[in-house]
Amino acid sequence: MQTKNDSLLQRPHLAIAGPCSAESREQLLETATLLAQSGRVDILRAGVWKPRTSPNTFEGAGDIALDWLCEARALTGLPVATEVATTAHVEKALRAGIDVVWIGARTTTNPFSTQEVAEALRGSNVTVLVKNPTTPDIGLWMGAVERLNRCGISDVGLIHRGFSLHNSTDNYRNPPLWQVALEAKERMPQLPMICDPSHICGNRHALQKVAQQAADLDYSGLMIECHPHPDEALSDKEQQITPQEAVELLSSIIWRNVATDSLRCKEELEQLRASIDRLDGEIFALIAQRMNVAEEIGRLKRVNNLTILQSGRWQEVVERVTHEAAQHGLSREFTSRILEAIHIESIERQNKIMQ
Ligand code: PEP
Ligand code: MN
């Protein structure tokens, strides 16, 4: 499934910005004007119908906001985007001529809803962005894309907005779980992946860091929420910044290249990569030797009727290796992940010997 050649999604370092929710005509026109003046923004976003986790919170201005979006586009020339979750939303958005629609995280989680949206979109050539589901389930994310494709919607992109986790211990509202998004990127390589630092962070402080991380991971673009008076926003106020700050953030991102023309750089890279290849070979030869020793221990345990798992001994290994690894500058978390993988394999080998 290819995106259209003339698709907005093909723009390098695509920048989508705008308020979480369209709250008033003035708010939207002011935001759009400031973003358009910068020349750095490709698409104006604003939620018209808001999917709220709890009732009794602002649920969007509704249909009237479609007129404000169209007026903002007429005023600034910026294409406009909004979220759709039902047949009625899609019909109204298409009738208004909205350029881009996105499927929100809560909707992607529900196959009945993604099917309904896909069917309502059939026959249109609107651009569709699919946010990751709230759970780290790549199958649901891919399923939504496939439903769209089956309804003939080909101009599709992905938005990574982080995942809802119970008691997340870090400072994110929706921890990014980069490895999940990167796997999705690998499994749907033809689709542009856009990062939404606003919903990942849920605050203003970490936006820049997350946005730069996405650029470093070769994402295609960014979606940033902004509001002329962020503290007064009716939804997601903690994570919104002013349009001027959004432009500054977008301009500060360093977009890196996947390749280079510099011969000198290519040569240096080649040498360093040769070292990596040699070291990988040595690391795995050593791990194989270690497994052979573990098997020998397994044979000794079998003959002498000893248990495979001797937790006191394993504790000693973990403590000694973690201490030595720290002296080489390796973190406790990294060392523990590697040791765990080695331990599981050793136990499996000894298990086989016992049987
Ligand atoms: C939004 O983009 O404002 C939104 C509701 O996002 P999400 O679906 O990622 O929660
Ligand atoms: Mn929001």
XYZ file of C-alpha atoms and ligand atoms in Angstrom:
366
model
C 0.000 0.000 0.000
C 1.600 3.252 -1.142
C 0.888 6.763 -0.026
C 0.045 9.137 -2.873
C 3.043 10.856 -4.470
C 1.468 14.266 -3.985
C 0.408 13.434 -0.437
C 0.994 15.883 2.368
C 2.537 12.933 4.157
C 5.448 12.944 1.711
C 6.658 16.341 2.933
C 10.034 16.092 4.640
C 9.883 16.557 8.423
C 6.134 17.043 8.362
C 4.948 19.422 11.072
C 1.380 19.289 12.380
C 0.421 21.788 15.072
C -2.643 23.312 16.647
C -4.812 23.126 19.719
C -5.919 19.937 21.382
C -9.507 21.174 20.906
C -11.009 23.907 18.770
C -12.598 26.026 21.503
C -13.637 29.195 19.693
C -13.339 30.808 16.280
C -10.914 33.418 17.676
C -8.677 30.852 19.372
C -8.392 28.804 16.183
C -7.835 31.734 13.801
C -5.191 33.255 16.091
C -3.355 29.922 16.376
C -3.562 29.278 12.638
C -2.266 32.753 11.763
C 0.752 32.465 14.063
C 1.602 28.961 12.842
C 1.218 29.873 9.161
C 3.404 33.000 9.523
C 6.301 30.812 10.633
C 6.324 28.872 7.373
C 7.386 25.876 9.460
C 3.994 24.175 9.848
C 2.369 21.984 7.191
C -0.988 21.107 8.744
C -3.266 22.766 11.330
C -4.795 20.309 13.814
C -7.768 20.796 16.136
C -10.117 18.328 17.801
C -13.756 19.027 17.010
C -15.236 16.045 18.852
C -13.081 15.036 21.837
C -12.958 11.463 23.129
C -12.624 12.011 26.876
C -11.638 9.282 29.280
C -14.036 10.692 31.900
C -17.418 12.308 31.276
C -18.129 15.829 32.528
C -15.037 17.191 30.789
C -14.977 19.365 27.667
C -16.096 17.210 24.746
C -15.247 19.634 21.966
C -17.191 22.466 20.367
C -18.759 20.021 17.890
C -19.943 20.616 14.301
C -19.553 24.413 14.394
C -15.792 23.962 14.798
C -15.629 22.451 11.297
C -16.572 25.905 9.970
C -13.784 27.495 12.052
C -11.268 24.995 10.644
C -12.353 25.800 7.081
C -12.149 29.515 7.810
C -8.643 29.060 9.247
C -7.619 27.215 6.078
C -9.071 29.948 3.853
C -7.240 32.581 5.901
C -3.834 30.908 6.062
C -3.684 28.305 3.299
C -2.866 25.615 5.859
C -4.524 22.217 5.246
C -6.613 21.185 8.255
C -6.910 18.003 10.307
C -9.347 16.694 12.900
C -10.164 13.475 14.740
C -13.009 11.166 13.650
C -14.422 8.207 15.551
C -17.879 7.526 14.105
C -19.705 7.442 10.768
C -21.342 10.760 11.607
C -17.956 12.391 12.299
C -16.551 11.110 8.993
C -19.581 12.246 6.980
C -19.480 15.718 8.491
C -15.690 16.053 8.115
C -15.823 14.941 4.468
C -18.740 17.249 3.722
C -16.761 20.149 5.189
C -13.761 19.197 3.018
C -11.335 18.539 5.910
C -7.970 17.571 4.360
C -6.677 15.097 6.939
C -8.512 13.039 9.550
C -6.935 11.066 12.364
C -8.176 8.044 14.272
C -7.531 8.569 17.989
C -5.809 6.142 20.333
C -9.017 5.041 22.048
C -10.681 4.356 18.694
C -7.753 2.342 17.287
C -8.184 0.059 20.286
C -11.668 -0.972 19.097
C -11.940 -2.954 15.814
C -15.710 -2.254 15.547
C -14.942 1.463 15.558
C -12.032 1.309 13.112
C -14.184 -0.791 10.771
C -17.002 1.763 11.025
C -14.653 4.675 10.306
C -12.985 2.816 7.412
C -16.347 2.059 5.799
C -17.533 5.632 6.187
C -14.309 6.817 4.478
C -14.749 4.482 1.472
C -14.600 6.366 -1.818
C -12.920 9.485 -0.369
C -9.318 10.434 -1.027
C -8.763 12.066 2.320
C -5.458 11.529 4.142
C -5.838 9.388 7.273
C -3.496 9.219 10.271
C -3.850 6.312 12.671
C -2.733 6.851 16.253
C -1.361 3.866 18.139
C -3.917 2.081 20.330
C -3.747 2.918 24.041
C -2.409 -0.591 24.690
C 0.965 -1.631 23.218
C -0.729 -3.999 20.758
C 0.822 -3.646 17.300
C -1.775 -6.056 15.874
C -4.597 -3.597 16.636
C -2.634 -0.749 15.063
C -1.959 -2.798 11.914
C -5.554 -4.044 11.899
C -6.859 -0.464 11.721
C -4.552 0.273 8.771
C -5.636 -2.913 7.009
C -9.326 -2.051 7.459
C -8.661 1.345 5.860
C -6.725 -0.252 3.005
C -9.541 -2.724 2.369
C -11.945 0.202 2.037
C -9.655 1.722 -0.607
C -8.020 4.326 1.661
C -4.389 4.394 0.622
C -2.992 7.688 1.886
C -2.301 6.584 5.426
C 0.266 7.496 8.083
C 0.905 6.448 11.689
C 1.079 8.576 14.825
C 3.015 7.389 17.854
C 1.399 8.991 20.950
C 2.621 6.638 23.658
C 0.791 3.955 25.644
C -1.430 4.043 28.732
C 0.239 2.050 31.473
C -0.940 1.466 35.000
C 1.289 3.214 37.548
C 3.886 4.251 35.032
C 6.989 5.052 37.014
C 8.619 7.553 34.703
C 7.486 11.088 34.023
C 5.426 10.437 30.948
C 1.651 10.632 30.719
C 1.795 7.897 28.061
C 5.247 6.254 28.103
C 6.616 6.052 24.558
C 7.819 2.414 24.664
C 10.019 3.285 21.687
C 10.729 -0.366 20.940
C 7.003 -0.995 20.275
C 6.741 1.937 17.858
C 9.989 0.928 16.151
C 8.670 -2.591 15.645
C 5.455 -1.141 14.177
C 7.626 1.011 11.891
C 9.471 -2.115 10.763
C 6.250 -4.044 10.189
C 4.647 -1.195 8.198
C 7.756 0.279 6.529
C 5.781 1.952 3.739
C 3.900 4.208 6.181
C 5.283 7.477 7.532
C 5.575 7.495 11.342
C 4.816 10.794 13.054
C 5.577 11.398 16.726
C 3.117 13.161 19.050
C 5.307 14.309 21.966
C 2.382 16.256 23.497
C 0.370 13.152 24.386
C 3.488 11.127 25.239
C 4.706 13.735 27.741
C 1.505 15.191 29.158
C 3.650 18.127 30.281
C 5.586 20.959 28.641
C 9.060 20.175 29.929
C 9.889 16.985 28.083
C 8.415 17.886 24.658
C 11.702 18.967 23.118
C 13.581 15.890 24.320
C 10.961 13.469 23.011
C 10.645 15.337 19.691
C 14.434 15.193 19.184
C 14.492 11.517 20.108
C 11.873 10.861 17.400
C 13.926 12.788 14.826
C 17.005 10.771 15.823
C 15.001 7.571 15.269
C 14.203 8.654 11.682
C 10.544 9.527 12.231
C 8.818 11.379 9.376
C 7.360 14.245 11.363
C 5.878 15.691 14.530
C 2.469 16.666 15.895
C 2.521 19.340 18.605
C -0.421 20.740 20.553
C -0.494 24.502 21.069
C -2.911 27.142 22.332
C -2.672 30.947 22.520
C -3.279 30.713 26.308
C -2.214 27.194 27.285
C -3.102 27.612 30.977
C -6.695 28.322 30.023
C -7.075 25.439 27.555
C -10.239 23.397 28.031
C -8.440 20.099 27.358
C -4.861 18.887 27.835
C -3.692 22.211 29.232
C -0.625 20.819 31.005
C 0.945 19.723 27.731
C 0.047 22.668 25.499
C 2.507 25.430 24.648
C 1.935 28.686 22.778
C 2.002 28.654 18.951
C 5.241 30.681 19.107
C 6.806 28.076 21.389
C 5.590 25.303 19.083
C 7.295 26.990 16.134
C 10.493 27.445 18.171
C 10.404 23.795 19.171
C 9.858 22.637 15.576
C 12.681 24.871 14.342
C 15.079 23.628 17.006
C 14.831 19.973 15.986
C 17.905 18.577 14.283
C 16.786 16.229 11.531
C 19.494 13.745 10.692
C 20.171 11.938 7.438
C 20.146 8.188 6.957
C 23.062 8.400 4.504
C 25.948 10.716 3.649
C 27.940 11.725 0.561
C 31.094 12.438 2.553
C 33.751 9.876 1.600
C 35.708 10.551 4.764
C 32.670 9.902 6.941
C 31.846 6.759 4.962
C 35.401 5.430 5.452
C 35.388 6.144 9.177
C 31.979 4.528 9.531
C 33.198 1.467 7.653
C 36.199 1.083 9.967
C 34.093 1.494 13.088
C 31.514 -0.953 11.772
C 34.256 -3.474 11.037
C 35.272 -3.176 14.707
C 31.672 -3.698 15.798
C 31.384 -6.805 13.578
C 34.624 -8.239 15.007
C 33.548 -7.522 18.594
C 30.092 -9.049 18.018
C 31.841 -12.180 16.734
C 34.030 -12.305 19.839
C 31.130 -11.634 22.217
C 29.066 -14.495 20.785
C 32.032 -16.887 20.624
C 32.566 -16.169 24.345
C 28.885 -16.624 25.143
C 28.973 -19.980 23.315
C 32.010 -21.005 25.408
C 30.126 -19.973 28.546
C 27.165 -22.149 27.492
C 29.501 -25.124 26.983
C 30.748 -24.674 30.557
C 27.136 -24.392 31.786
C 26.373 -27.705 30.071
C 29.350 -29.340 31.751
C 28.064 -28.074 35.103
C 24.653 -29.521 34.125
C 26.199 -32.970 33.603
C 27.975 -32.722 36.966
C 24.697 -31.698 38.676
C 22.856 -34.626 37.104
C 25.436 -37.198 38.212
C 25.497 -35.737 41.738
C 21.731 -35.138 41.948
C 21.969 -31.367 42.429
C 19.260 -28.798 41.478
C 19.774 -26.674 38.381
C 18.796 -23.476 40.152
C 20.966 -22.483 43.073
C 19.785 -18.998 43.819
C 22.565 -18.104 46.265
C 25.151 -18.786 43.577
C 23.216 -16.834 40.945
C 22.892 -13.877 43.315
C 26.697 -13.883 43.717
C 27.169 -13.901 39.931
C 24.751 -10.998 39.478
C 26.422 -8.916 42.165
C 29.957 -9.565 40.957
C 29.196 -8.978 37.259
C 27.088 -5.879 37.943
C 29.919 -4.405 40.002
C 32.563 -5.185 37.359
C 30.335 -3.961 34.524
C 29.708 -0.678 36.370
C 33.477 -0.133 36.452
C 33.393 -0.336 32.649
C 30.599 2.254 32.557
C 27.728 -0.179 31.893
C 24.439 0.575 33.631
C 22.847 -1.765 36.173
C 19.700 -2.074 33.980
C 21.647 -3.035 30.872
C 23.819 -5.555 32.731
C 20.767 -7.067 34.355
C 18.994 -7.513 30.968
C 22.001 -9.269 29.442
C 22.549 -11.473 32.503
C 18.905 -12.471 32.533
C 19.064 -13.587 28.885
C 22.230 -15.586 29.595
C 20.748 -17.150 32.719
C 17.559 -18.259 30.907
C 19.607 -19.926 28.153
C 21.929 -21.650 30.687
C 18.956 -23.033 32.602
C 17.356 -24.286 29.388
C 20.566 -26.085 28.403
C 20.902 -27.685 31.845
C 17.210 -28.658 31.747
C 17.820 -30.567 28.524
C 20.769 -32.358 30.081
C 18.737 -33.332 33.169
C 16.101 -34.894 30.926
C -5.697 14.342 20.592
O -4.925 14.258 19.639
O -6.070 15.404 21.100
C -6.129 13.085 21.240
C -7.305 12.938 21.821
O -5.174 12.186 21.202
P -5.090 10.629 21.633
O -6.084 9.911 20.774
O -3.667 10.336 21.281
O -5.378 10.552 23.092
Mn -5.026 16.427 23.273
